[in-house]
Coordinates of C-alpha atoms in Angstrom, one line a residue:
X2 CA 0.9 -11.2 -32.4
X3 CA -2.2 -10.1 -30.6
X4 CA -3.4 -8.3 -33.7
X5 CA -4.0 -11.7 -35.4
X6 CA -6.6 -12.6 -32.9
X7 CA -10.3 -12.5 -33.7
X8 CA -11.5 -9.6 -31.6
X9 CA -15.0 -9.9 -30.0
X10 CA -16.5 -8.8 -26.7
X11 CA -15.7 -12.1 -24.9
X12 CA -12.1 -11.9 -26.1
X13 CA -11.7 -8.3 -25.0
X14 CA -13.2 -9.1 -21.6
X15 CA -11.0 -12.1 -21.3
X16 CA -7.9 -10.1 -22.1
X17 CA -8.8 -7.5 -19.6
X18 CA -9.4 -10.1 -16.9
X19 CA -6.3 -12.1 -17.8
X20 CA -4.1 -9.0 -17.5
X21 CA -5.7 -8.1 -14.2
X22 CA -4.9 -11.6 -12.8
X23 CA -1.6 -12.6 -14.4
X24 CA -0.2 -9.1 -15.0
X25 CA 0.7 -7.3 -18.2
X26 CA 4.3 -8.7 -18.3
X27 CA 3.1 -12.3 -18.3
X28 CA 0.4 -11.8 -20.9
X29 CA 2.7 -9.8 -23.1
X30 CA 5.3 -12.6 -23.0
X31 CA 2.6 -15.1 -23.9
X32 CA 1.4 -13.0 -26.8
X33 CA 5.0 -12.6 -28.1
X34 CA 5.5 -16.4 -28.4
X35 CA 2.1 -17.1 -29.8
X36 CA 2.4 -18.6 -33.3
X37 CA -0.1 -19.7 -35.9
X38 CA -0.1 -23.2 -34.4
X39 CA -1.2 -22.2 -30.9
X40 CA -3.2 -19.0 -31.7
X41 CA -6.5 -20.9 -31.8
X42 CA -5.7 -22.3 -28.3
X43 CA -4.8 -18.8 -27.0
X44 CA -8.1 -17.5 -28.5
X45 CA -10.0 -20.3 -26.8
X46 CA -8.5 -19.8 -23.3
X47 CA -8.8 -16.0 -23.5
X48 CA -12.5 -16.2 -24.4
X49 CA -13.5 -19.3 -22.3
X50 CA -11.3 -19.3 -19.3
X51 CA -10.7 -15.6 -18.9
X52 CA -13.6 -14.0 -20.7
X53 CA -16.3 -16.4 -19.2
X54 CA -15.1 -18.3 -16.1
X55 CA -12.8 -15.8 -14.6
X56 CA -15.0 -12.8 -15.6
X57 CA -18.2 -14.1 -13.9
X58 CA -19.7 -12.0 -11.2
X59 CA -20.7 -14.6 -8.6
X60 CA -17.2 -15.4 -7.2
X61 CA -14.4 -12.9 -6.4
X62 CA -11.0 -13.2 -8.0
X63 CA -9.8 -14.4 -4.6
X64 CA -12.3 -17.2 -4.5
X65 CA -11.6 -18.2 -8.1
X66 CA -7.9 -18.2 -7.3
X67 CA -8.2 -20.5 -4.3
X68 CA -10.4 -23.0 -6.3
X69 CA -8.1 -22.9 -9.3
X70 CA -5.0 -23.5 -7.2
X71 CA -6.7 -26.5 -5.5
X72 CA -7.7 -28.0 -8.8
X73 CA -4.3 -27.5 -10.4
X74 CA -2.7 -29.1 -7.3
X75 CA -5.0 -32.0 -7.4
X76 CA -4.3 -32.6 -11.1
X77 CA -0.6 -32.2 -10.7
X78 CA -0.4 -29.3 -13.1
X79 CA 2.9 -27.8 -11.7
X80 CA 3.6 -25.0 -14.1
X81 CA 0.1 -23.7 -14.1
X82 CA 0.0 -24.1 -10.3
X83 CA 3.1 -22.0 -9.9
X84 CA 1.7 -19.3 -12.3
X85 CA -1.5 -19.1 -10.3
X86 CA 0.3 -18.9 -6.9
X87 CA 2.3 -16.0 -8.3
X88 CA -1.0 -14.4 -9.5
X89 CA -2.3 -14.3 -5.9
X90 CA -0.4 -11.0 -5.7
X91 CA -3.2 -9.7 -8.0
X92 CA -6.2 -11.8 -6.8
X93 CA -6.2 -11.1 -3.1
X94 CA -5.7 -14.7 -2.1
X95 CA -3.4 -14.8 0.9
X96 CA -0.8 -17.5 1.6
X97 CA -3.2 -18.6 4.4
X98 CA -6.0 -18.9 1.9
X99 CA -3.8 -21.1 -0.3
X100 CA -2.6 -23.2 2.6
X101 CA -6.3 -23.9 3.4
X102 CA -7.0 -24.8 -0.2
X103 CA -4.1 -27.2 -0.2
X104 CA -5.3 -28.8 3.1
X105 CA -8.5 -29.6 1.2
X106 CA -6.4 -31.1 -1.6
X107 CA -4.7 -33.3 0.9
X108 CA -8.0 -34.7 2.2
X109 CA -10.0 -34.9 -1.1
X110 CA -7.2 -35.5 -3.7
X111 CA -4.4 -37.0 -1.7
X112 CA -1.5 -36.1 0.6
X113 CA 1.2 -36.6 -2.1
X114 CA -0.5 -34.1 -4.4
X115 CA -0.9 -31.5 -1.6
X116 CA 2.7 -32.1 -0.4
X117 CA 4.1 -31.5 -3.9
X118 CA 1.8 -28.4 -4.3
X119 CA 3.0 -27.0 -1.0
X120 CA 6.6 -27.3 -2.1
X121 CA 5.8 -25.4 -5.3
X122 CA 3.8 -22.7 -3.4
X123 CA 6.6 -22.2 -0.9
X124 CA 9.1 -21.8 -3.7
X125 CA 6.9 -19.3 -5.5
X126 CA 6.2 -17.3 -2.3
X127 CA 10.0 -17.3 -1.5
X128 CA 10.7 -15.9 -5.1
X129 CA 8.0 -13.3 -4.7
X130 CA 9.4 -12.2 -1.3
X131 CA 12.9 -12.0 -2.8
X132 CA 11.7 -10.0 -5.7
X133 CA 9.8 -7.6 -3.4
X134 CA 12.9 -7.2 -1.1
X135 CA 15.1 -6.5 -4.2
X136 CA 12.7 -3.9 -5.4
X137 CA 12.5 -2.2 -2.0
X138 CA 16.3 -2.1 -1.8
X139 CA 16.6 -0.2 -5.1

């Protein structure tokens, strides 16, 4: 699937950054299900979101992660929120960082949005802990 993308410097940088944040397994799964219908969208987000915004040099991945999670929570984007909470394992944003970001959401975007996002973050962190425990036991 990935071989059908238009390769360019921004795409290559985006793919590198996307993999460093979301992990190879996630990106490989996304690539596997990409079709001709959504390939232009995948090209766009790889170049714009990952190759430009996430690849900038002014903020750290930790800072970008906190801001992204706050925005996704405020907008009620549950699936993307869960994905980015999971990605904190790669960005360096701690659960305490995310809690602080979600407190900002409560004040600036509303308590219901923050409350829902906190439930999602708790679930994702519990899953991450369970996965880590299971790997340690094997």
